[in-house]
Short mmCIF file of C-alpha atoms in Angstrom, two decimals:
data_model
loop_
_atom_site.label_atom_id
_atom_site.label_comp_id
_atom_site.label_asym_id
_atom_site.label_seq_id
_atom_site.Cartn_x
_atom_site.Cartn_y
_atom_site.Cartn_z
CA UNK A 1 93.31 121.05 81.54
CA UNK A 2 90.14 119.56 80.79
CA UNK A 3 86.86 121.11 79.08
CA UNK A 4 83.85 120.88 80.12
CA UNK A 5 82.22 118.29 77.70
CA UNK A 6 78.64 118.28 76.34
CA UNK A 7 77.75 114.63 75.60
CA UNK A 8 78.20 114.49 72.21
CA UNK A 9 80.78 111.68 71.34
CA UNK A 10 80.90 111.08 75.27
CA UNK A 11 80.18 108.20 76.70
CA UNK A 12 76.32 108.04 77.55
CA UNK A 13 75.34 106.33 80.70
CA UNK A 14 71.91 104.97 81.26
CA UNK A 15 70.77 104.46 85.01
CA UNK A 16 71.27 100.14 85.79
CA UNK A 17 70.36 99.87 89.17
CA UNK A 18 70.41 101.48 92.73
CA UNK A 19 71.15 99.62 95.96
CA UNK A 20 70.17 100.52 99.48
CA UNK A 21 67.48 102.04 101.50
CA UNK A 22 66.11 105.19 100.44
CA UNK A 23 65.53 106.79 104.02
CA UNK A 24 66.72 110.17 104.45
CA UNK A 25 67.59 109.14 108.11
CA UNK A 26 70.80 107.21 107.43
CA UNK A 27 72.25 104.78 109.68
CA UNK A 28 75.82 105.84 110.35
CA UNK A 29 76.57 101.82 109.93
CA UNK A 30 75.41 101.86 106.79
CA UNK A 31 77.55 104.29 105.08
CA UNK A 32 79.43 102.68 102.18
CA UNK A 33 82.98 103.31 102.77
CA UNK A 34 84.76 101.34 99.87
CA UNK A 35 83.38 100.04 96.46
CA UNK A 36 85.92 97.15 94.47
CA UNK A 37 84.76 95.31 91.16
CA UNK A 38 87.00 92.12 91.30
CA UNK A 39 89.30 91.14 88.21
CA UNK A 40 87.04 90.03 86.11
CA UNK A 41 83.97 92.06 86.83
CA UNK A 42 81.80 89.68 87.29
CA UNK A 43 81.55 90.70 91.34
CA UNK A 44 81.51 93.75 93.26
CA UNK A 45 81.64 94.26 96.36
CA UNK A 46 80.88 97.25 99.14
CA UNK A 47 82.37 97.34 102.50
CA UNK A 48 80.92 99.62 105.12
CA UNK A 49 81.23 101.60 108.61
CA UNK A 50 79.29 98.42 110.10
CA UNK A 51 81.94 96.18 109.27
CA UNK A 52 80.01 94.51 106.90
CA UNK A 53 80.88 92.93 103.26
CA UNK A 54 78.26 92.91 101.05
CA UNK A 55 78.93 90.92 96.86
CA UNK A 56 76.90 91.36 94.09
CA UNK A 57 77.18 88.96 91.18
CA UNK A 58 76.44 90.04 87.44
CA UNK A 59 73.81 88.25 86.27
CA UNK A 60 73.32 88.24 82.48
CA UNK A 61 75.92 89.64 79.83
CA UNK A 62 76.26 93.45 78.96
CA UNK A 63 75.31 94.41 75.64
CA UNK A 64 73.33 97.31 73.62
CA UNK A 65 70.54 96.42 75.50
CA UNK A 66 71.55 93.99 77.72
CA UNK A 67 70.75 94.76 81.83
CA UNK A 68 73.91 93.35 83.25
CA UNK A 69 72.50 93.85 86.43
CA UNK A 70 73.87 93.29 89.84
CA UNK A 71 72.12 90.72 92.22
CA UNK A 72 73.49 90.30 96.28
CA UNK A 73 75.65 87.12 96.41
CA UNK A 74 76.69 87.28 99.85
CA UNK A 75 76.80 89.50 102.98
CA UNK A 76 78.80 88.70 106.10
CA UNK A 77 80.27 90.61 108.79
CA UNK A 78 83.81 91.34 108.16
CA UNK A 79 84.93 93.50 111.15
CA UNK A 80 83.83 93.79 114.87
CA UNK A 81 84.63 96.78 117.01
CA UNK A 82 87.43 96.35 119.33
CA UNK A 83 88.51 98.01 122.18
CA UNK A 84 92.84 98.01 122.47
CA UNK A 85 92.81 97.88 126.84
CA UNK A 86 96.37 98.67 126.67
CA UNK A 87 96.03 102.34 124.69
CA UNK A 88 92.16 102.82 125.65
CA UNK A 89 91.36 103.04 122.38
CA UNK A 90 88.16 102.45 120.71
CA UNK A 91 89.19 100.33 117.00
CA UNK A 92 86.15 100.85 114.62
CA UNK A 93 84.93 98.44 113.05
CA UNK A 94 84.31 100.57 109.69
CA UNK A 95 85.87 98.66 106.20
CA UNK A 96 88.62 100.87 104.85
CA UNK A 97 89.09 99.34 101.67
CA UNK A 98 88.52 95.63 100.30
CA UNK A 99 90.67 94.29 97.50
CA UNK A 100 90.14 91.11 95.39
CA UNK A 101 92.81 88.60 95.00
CA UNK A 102 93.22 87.02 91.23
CA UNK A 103 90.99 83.81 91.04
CA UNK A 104 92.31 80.09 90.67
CA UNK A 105 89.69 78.30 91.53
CA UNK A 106 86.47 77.79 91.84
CA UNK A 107 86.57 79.70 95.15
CA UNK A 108 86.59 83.84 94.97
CA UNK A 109 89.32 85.22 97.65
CA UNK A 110 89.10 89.20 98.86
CA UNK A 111 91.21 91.07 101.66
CA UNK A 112 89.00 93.62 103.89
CA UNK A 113 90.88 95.75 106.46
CA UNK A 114 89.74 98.07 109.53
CA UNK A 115 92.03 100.81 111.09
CA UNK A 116 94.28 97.71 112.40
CA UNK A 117 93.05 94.05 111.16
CA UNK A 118 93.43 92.71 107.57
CA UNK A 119 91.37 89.72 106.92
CA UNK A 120 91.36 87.25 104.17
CA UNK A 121 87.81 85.58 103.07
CA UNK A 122 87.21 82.98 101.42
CA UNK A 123 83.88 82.94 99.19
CA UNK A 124 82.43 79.75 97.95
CA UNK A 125 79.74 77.92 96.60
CA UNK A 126 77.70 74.48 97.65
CA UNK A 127 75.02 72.99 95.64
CA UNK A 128 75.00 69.57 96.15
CA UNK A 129 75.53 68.42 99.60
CA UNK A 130 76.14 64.55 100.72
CA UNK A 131 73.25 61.56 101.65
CA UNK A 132 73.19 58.25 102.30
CA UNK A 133 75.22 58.63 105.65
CA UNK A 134 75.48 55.01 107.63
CA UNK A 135 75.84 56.89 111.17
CA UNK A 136 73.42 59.80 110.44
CA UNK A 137 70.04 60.21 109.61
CA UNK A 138 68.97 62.41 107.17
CA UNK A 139 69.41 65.61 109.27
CA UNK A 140 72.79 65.07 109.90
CA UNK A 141 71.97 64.05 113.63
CA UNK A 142 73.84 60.93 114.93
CA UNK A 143 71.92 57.36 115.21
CA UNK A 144 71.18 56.73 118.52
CA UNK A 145 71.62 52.89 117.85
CA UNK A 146 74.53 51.94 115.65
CA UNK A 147 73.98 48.45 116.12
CA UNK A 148 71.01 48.45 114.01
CA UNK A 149 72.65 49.36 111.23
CA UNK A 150 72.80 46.03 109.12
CA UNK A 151 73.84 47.21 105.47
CA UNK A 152 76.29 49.41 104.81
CA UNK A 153 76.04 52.20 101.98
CA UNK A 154 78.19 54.94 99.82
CA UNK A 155 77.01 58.65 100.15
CA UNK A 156 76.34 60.15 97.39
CA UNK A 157 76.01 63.93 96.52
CA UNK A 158 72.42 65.19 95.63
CA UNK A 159 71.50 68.57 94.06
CA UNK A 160 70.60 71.49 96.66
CA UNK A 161 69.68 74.75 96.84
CA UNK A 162 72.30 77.12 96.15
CA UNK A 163 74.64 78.30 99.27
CA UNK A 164 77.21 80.95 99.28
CA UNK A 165 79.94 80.44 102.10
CA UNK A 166 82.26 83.62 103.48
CA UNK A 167 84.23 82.23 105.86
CA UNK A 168 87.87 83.95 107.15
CA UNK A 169 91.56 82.16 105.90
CA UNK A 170 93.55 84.33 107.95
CA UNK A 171 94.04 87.36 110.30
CA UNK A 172 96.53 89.67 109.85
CA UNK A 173 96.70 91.54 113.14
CA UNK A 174 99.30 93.99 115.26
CA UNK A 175 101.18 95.35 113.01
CA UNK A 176 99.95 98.64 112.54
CA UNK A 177 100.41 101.53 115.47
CA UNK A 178 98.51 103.50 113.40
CA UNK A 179 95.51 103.63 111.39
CA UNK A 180 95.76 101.32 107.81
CA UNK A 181 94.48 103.84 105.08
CA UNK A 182 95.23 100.97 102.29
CA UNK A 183 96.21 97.66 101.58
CA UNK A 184 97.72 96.29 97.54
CA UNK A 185 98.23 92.76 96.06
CA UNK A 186 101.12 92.38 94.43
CA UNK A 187 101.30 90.52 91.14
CA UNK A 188 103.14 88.04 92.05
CA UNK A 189 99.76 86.05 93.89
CA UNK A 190 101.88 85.41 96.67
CA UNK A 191 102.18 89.42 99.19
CA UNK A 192 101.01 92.08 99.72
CA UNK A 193 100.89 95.56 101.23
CA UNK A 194 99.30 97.57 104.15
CA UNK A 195 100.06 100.93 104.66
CA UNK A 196 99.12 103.24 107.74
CA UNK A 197 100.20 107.08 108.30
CA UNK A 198 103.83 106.05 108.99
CA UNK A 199 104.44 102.24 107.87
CA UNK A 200 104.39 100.17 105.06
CA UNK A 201 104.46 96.62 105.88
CA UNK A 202 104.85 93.58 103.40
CA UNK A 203 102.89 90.46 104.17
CA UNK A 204 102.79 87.16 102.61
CA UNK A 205 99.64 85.79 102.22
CA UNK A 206 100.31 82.12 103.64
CA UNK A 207 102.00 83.83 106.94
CA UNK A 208 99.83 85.83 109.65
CA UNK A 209 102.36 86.19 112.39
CA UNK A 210 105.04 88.51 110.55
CA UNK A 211 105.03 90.61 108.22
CA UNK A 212 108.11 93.04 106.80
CA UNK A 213 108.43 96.51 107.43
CA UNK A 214 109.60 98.05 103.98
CA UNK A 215 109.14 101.86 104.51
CA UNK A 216 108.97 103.72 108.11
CA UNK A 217 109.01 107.14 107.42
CA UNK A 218 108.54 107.61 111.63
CA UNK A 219 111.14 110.46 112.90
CA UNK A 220 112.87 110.15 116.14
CA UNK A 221 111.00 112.95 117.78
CA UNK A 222 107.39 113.31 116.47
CA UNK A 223 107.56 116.77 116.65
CA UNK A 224 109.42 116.99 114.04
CA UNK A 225 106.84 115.19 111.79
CA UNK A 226 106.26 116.81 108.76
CA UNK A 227 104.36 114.82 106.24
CA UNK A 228 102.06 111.41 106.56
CA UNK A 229 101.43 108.49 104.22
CA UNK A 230 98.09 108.34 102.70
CA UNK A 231 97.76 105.61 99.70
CA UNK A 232 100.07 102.86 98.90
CA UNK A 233 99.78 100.24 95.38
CA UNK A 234 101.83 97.78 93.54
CA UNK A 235 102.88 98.12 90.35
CA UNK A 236 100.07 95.88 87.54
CA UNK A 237 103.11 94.14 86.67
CA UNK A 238 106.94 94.35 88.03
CA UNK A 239 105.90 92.72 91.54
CA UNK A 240 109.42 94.68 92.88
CA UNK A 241 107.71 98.01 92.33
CA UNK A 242 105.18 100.19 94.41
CA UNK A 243 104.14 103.47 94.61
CA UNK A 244 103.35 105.77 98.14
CA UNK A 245 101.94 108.98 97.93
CA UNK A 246 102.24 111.71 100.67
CA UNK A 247 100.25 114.41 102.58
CA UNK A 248 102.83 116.60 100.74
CA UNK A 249 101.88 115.96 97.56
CA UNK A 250 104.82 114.01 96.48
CA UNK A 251 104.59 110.17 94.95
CA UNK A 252 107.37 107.89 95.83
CA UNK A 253 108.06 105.07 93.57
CA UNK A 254 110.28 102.19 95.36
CA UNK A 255 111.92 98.79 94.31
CA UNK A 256 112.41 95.97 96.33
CA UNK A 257 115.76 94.84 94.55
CA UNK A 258 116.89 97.57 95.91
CA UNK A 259 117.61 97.53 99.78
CA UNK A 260 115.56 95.62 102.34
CA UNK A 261 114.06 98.75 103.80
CA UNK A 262 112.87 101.61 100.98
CA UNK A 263 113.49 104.72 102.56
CA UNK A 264 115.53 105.69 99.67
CA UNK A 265 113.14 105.76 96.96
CA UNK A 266 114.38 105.15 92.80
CA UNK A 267 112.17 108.09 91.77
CA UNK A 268 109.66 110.86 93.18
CA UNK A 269 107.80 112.60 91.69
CA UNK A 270 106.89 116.44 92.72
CA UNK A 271 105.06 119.24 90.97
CA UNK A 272 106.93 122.90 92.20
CA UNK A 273 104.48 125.48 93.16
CA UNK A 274 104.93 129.01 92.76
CA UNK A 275 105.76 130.34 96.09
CA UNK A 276 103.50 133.61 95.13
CA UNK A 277 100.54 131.48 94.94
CA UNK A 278 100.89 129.82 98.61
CA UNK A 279 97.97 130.31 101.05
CA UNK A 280 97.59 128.71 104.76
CA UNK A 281 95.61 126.12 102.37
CA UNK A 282 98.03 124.90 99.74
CA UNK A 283 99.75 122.19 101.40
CA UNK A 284 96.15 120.28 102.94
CA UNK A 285 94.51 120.75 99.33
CA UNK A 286 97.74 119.26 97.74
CA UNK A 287 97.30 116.38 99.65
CA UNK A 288 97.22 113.10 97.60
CA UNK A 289 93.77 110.81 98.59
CA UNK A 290 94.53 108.35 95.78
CA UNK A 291 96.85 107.18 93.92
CA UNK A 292 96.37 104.43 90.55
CA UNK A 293 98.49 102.74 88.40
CA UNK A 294 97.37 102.38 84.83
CA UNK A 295 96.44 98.76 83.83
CA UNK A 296 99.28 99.39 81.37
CA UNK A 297 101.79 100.24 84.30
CA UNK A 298 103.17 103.18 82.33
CA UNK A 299 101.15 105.78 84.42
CA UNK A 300 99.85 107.26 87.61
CA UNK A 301 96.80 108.78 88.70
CA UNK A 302 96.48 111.10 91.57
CA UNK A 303 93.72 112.73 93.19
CA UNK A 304 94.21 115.43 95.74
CA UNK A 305 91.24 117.77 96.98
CA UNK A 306 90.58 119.95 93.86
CA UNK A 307 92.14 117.92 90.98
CA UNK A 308 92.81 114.63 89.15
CA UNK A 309 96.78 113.98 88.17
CA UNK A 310 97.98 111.78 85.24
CA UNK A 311 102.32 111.18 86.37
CA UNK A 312 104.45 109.52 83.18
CA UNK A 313 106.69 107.37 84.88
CA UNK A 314 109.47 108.56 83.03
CA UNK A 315 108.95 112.49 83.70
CA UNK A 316 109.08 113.12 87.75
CA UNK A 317 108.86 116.92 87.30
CA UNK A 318 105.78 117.41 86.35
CA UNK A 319 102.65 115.55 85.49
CA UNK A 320 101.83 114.43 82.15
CA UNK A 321 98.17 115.80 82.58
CA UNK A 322 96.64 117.61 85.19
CA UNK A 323 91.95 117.57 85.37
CA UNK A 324 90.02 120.42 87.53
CA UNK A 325 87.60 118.05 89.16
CA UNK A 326 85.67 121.27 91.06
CA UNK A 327 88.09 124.32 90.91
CA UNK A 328 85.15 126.80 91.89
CA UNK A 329 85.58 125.24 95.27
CA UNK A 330 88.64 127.01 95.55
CA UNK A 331 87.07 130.55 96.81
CA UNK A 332 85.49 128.03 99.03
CA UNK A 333 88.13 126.74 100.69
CA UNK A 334 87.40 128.74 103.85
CA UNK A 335 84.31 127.40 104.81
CA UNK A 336 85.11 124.01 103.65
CA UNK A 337 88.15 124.27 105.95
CA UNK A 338 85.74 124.83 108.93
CA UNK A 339 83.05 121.90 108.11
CA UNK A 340 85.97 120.03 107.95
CA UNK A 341 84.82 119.04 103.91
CA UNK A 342 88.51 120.04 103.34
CA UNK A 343 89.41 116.70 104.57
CA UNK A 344 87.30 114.60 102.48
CA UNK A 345 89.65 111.66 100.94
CA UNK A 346 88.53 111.47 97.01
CA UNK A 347 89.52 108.31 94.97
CA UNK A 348 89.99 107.76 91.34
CA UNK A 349 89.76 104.93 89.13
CA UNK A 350 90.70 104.45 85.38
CA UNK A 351 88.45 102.59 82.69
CA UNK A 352 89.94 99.46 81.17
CA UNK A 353 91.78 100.96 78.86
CA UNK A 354 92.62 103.78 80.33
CA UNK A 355 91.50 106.02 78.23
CA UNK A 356 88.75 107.50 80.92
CA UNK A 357 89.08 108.55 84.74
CA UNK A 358 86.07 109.28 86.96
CA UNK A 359 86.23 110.43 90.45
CA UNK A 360 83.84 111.97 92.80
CA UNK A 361 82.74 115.13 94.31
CA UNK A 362 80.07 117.06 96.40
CA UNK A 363 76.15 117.38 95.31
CA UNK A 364 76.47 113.76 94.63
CA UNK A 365 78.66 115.04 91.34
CA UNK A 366 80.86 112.84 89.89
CA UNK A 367 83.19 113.25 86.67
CA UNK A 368 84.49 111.04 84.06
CA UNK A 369 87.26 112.71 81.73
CA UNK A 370 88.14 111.39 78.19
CA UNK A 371 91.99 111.65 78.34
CA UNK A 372 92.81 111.89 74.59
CA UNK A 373 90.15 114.52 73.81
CA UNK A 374 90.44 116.50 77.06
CA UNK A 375 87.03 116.38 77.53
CA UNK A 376 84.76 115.56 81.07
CA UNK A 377 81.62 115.38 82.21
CA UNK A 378 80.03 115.97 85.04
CA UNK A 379 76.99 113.60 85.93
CA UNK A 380 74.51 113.19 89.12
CA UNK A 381 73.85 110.03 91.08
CA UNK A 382 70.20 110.70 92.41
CA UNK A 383 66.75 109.10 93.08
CA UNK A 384 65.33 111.22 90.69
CA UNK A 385 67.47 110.07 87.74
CA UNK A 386 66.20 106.30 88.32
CA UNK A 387 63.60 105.91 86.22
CA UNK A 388 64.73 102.50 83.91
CA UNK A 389 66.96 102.71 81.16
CA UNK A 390 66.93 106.66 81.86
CA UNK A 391 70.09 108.65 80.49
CA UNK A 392 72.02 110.59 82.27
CA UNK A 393 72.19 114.38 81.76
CA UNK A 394 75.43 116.45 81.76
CA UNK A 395 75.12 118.71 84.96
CA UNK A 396 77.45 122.47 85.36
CA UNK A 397 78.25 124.34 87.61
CA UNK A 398 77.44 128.28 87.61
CA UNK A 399 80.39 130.47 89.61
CA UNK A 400 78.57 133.86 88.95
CA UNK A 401 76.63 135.94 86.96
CA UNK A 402 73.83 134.48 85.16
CA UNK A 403 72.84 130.77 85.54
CA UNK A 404 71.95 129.10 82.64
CA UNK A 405 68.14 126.80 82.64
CA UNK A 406 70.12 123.03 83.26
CA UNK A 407 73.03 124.73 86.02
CA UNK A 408 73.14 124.66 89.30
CA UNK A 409 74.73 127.76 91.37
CA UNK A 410 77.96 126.63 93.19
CA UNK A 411 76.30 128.59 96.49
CA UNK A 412 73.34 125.97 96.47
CA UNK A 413 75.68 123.17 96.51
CA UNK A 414 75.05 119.93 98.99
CA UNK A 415 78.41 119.00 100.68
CA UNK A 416 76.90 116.31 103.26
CA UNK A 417 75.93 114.70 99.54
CA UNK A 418 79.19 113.29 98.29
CA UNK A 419 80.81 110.95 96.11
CA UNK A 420 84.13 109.68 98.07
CA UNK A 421 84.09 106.02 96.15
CA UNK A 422 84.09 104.73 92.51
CA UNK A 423 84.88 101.71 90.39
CA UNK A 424 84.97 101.13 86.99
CA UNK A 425 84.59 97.49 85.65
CA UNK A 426 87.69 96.28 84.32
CA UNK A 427 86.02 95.07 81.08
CA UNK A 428 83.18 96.66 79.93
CA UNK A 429 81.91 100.00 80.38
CA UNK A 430 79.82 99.95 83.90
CA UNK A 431 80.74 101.74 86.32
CA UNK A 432 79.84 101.37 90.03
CA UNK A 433 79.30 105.09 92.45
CA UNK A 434 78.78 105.34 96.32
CA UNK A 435 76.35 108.03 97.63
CA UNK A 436 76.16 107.47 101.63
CA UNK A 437 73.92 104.40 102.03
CA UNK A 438 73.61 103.94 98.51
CA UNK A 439 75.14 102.57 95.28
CA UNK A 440 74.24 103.08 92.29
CA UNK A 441 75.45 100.97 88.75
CA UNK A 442 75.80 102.74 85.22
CA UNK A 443 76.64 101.35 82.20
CA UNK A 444 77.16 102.31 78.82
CA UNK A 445 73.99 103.79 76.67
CA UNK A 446 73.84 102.82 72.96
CA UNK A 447 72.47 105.21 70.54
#
């Protein structure tokens, strides 16, 4: 169980940057829907319900007072709404999640999926481009007499202004009934997977016409349907091993070498509630939103409505640590049941180390926890905390009686303001947060 922390020996974070518009009247299109630093943390990108892809490059090195800040590389529209004639369905054309591919070359690679299409772009650059062309002039338009040509000459490449190209490799389409909730690239460079409410399907990246069903946990009469998936991932390093997690709470872990299809998982991993302590709520707040391997592979992280779950993945029993991310919610589960906040889908992230988790919640809260000192923090991406360089302050949370000078009363609390997407870069301490339309960069303050 965590603490609450007070900043000292914390990690400070001083405000980097903020991107987006700052009207209050928010474009539903322009709600930021996934946030993913690539492997190297030199790009990030945001993907949102407009279907489009937006990078930002780091431009200088982080430091004690370096500003690694974050400058757009590219934007292009990933998805298009779609209309399926056959079921009448309307497919959005929203970006569920966006996840980088490890680079070898020059060129940057990232997979972006909708409800139903996975896509994989291609980003690269130009900076020189070709002249001295014998049939062209020199805007590239043909010569309308050739035969005037009398000396022949080699093109050469010239300097140009920089040009950043997003162009799609391949479409990975119809194979999902249902809607895809997450996609995961396997280690091995080579597959990876897509998951929707009932499917898992394994894909190689070279192939767009067939892909592998590897779980279908679909029974033969739906009413008998009893439990959904809701996050899929690879294992960091054994590319035979992935994890599923469950609208029951449970995590699956699978491996390949076992059978073809893995319905029969090698290990699950369940926490048993006291039956005393049931309400008409427990099941949809045990829910699982998120689930992370450790960079290390040795652990899993879980997030379900109300708390953040650290799984060994040698103890299935029980988790190895269990965070409150906003337990006084949990006399306000009624009314949060009929604004439908209940349903909110939280992630997580770990640090590079992973020695720190954050993950988000309402108010525009969000909450990083220091693992081997059991100690979190709870922080506030706003406006008003943008002034340059500015540190952040610890925020609490009152639950009753008196309310301190710096807290805020849980009753006053925003829940249209909330913090459903994080990243942390996978090398130094900056961490990326998405507030509606807007996303704001941290990084480490320096005493």
């Amino acid at each position: 169980m965590a603490g609450d922390g007070d900043g000292d020996g914390d990690i400070l974070w001083r405000f980097s940057q903020v991107k987006g518009a700052m009207d209050d009247d928010v474009a539903e299109a322009d709600i930021i829907s996934t946030v993913e630093f690539n492997h190297t943390g030199e790009l990030l990108a945001t993907g949102d319900k407009g279907g489009r892809v937006v990078i930002f490059q780091q431009q200088g090195q982080n430091g004690p007072r370096g500003g690694a800040e974050y400058n757009v590389y590219s934007t292009f529209q990933s998805h298009e709404p779609e209309f399926d004639y056959l079921k009448s369905l309307e497919i959005e054309e929203k970006i569920n999640k966006i996840r980088w591919l490890p680079q070898s070359n020059a060129a940057h690679f990232l997979l972006s999926t909708n409800d139903k299409c996975i896509k994989l772009w291609k980003i690269t650059e130009r900076d020189k481009r070709p002249e001295g062309y014998n049939l062209k002039d020199e805007d590239g338009h043909y010569r309308e007499d050739p035969g005037r040509i009398t000396a022949l000459q080699v093109p050469v490449f010239k300097p140009a202004d920089l040009m950043v190209e997003a162009s799609p490799r391949r479409v990975f389409a119809n194979a999902h009934t249902y809607h895809v909730n997450s996609i995961s690239v396997n280690s091995d460079g080579e597959t990876y997977l897509s998951t929707d409410d009932l499917r898992i399907n394994l894909w190689n990246l070279e192939i767009t016409d067939c892909s592998f069903n590897i779980v279908d946990i679909k029974p033969a009469n739906m009413e008998e349907l009893t439990e959904v998936i809701t996050a899929s991932e690879f294992h960091p390093e054994h590319c035979n091993t992935f994890v599923y997690s469950s609208s029951k709470g449970t995590l699956r872990l699978c491996d390949m070498r076992a059978a073809a299809l893995c319905d029969q998982h090698a290990k699950m991993f369940e926490e048993t509630n006291d039956p005393n302590s049931r309400s008409f709520f427990s099941e949809i707040i045990s829910s699982i939103s998120d689930v992370k391997f450790s960079h290390s592979g040795r652990y899993l992280m879980t997030r379900d409505y109300l708390s953040v779950k650290i799984w060994d993945l040698n103890m299935e029993n029980r988790p190895l640590e269990t965070y409150q991310v906003h337990e006084y919610l949990r006399s306000k589960l009624c009314s949060l049941y009929e604004n439908d906040c209940i349903f909110d889908k939280f992630e997580c992230c770990w640090n590079g180390t992973d020695s720190v988790v954050m993950t988000g919640s309402y108010n525009n809260f969000f909450r990083t926890i220091d693992r081997a000192r059991c100690l979190d923090l709870t922080l506030e991406a706003s406006r008003e905390n943008c002034k340059p360089h500015s540190v952040l302050k610890p925020r609490r949370v009152c639950t009753g009686g008196k309310r301190q000078k710096d807290e805020i009363s849980v009753d006053s609390l925003d829940f249209d303001r909330k913090i459903l997407h994080t990243a942390w870069h996978p090398l130094d301490n900056i961490i990326a947060v998405a507030t509606t339309n807007n996303l704001y960069i941290y990084q480490e303050h320096v005493k």
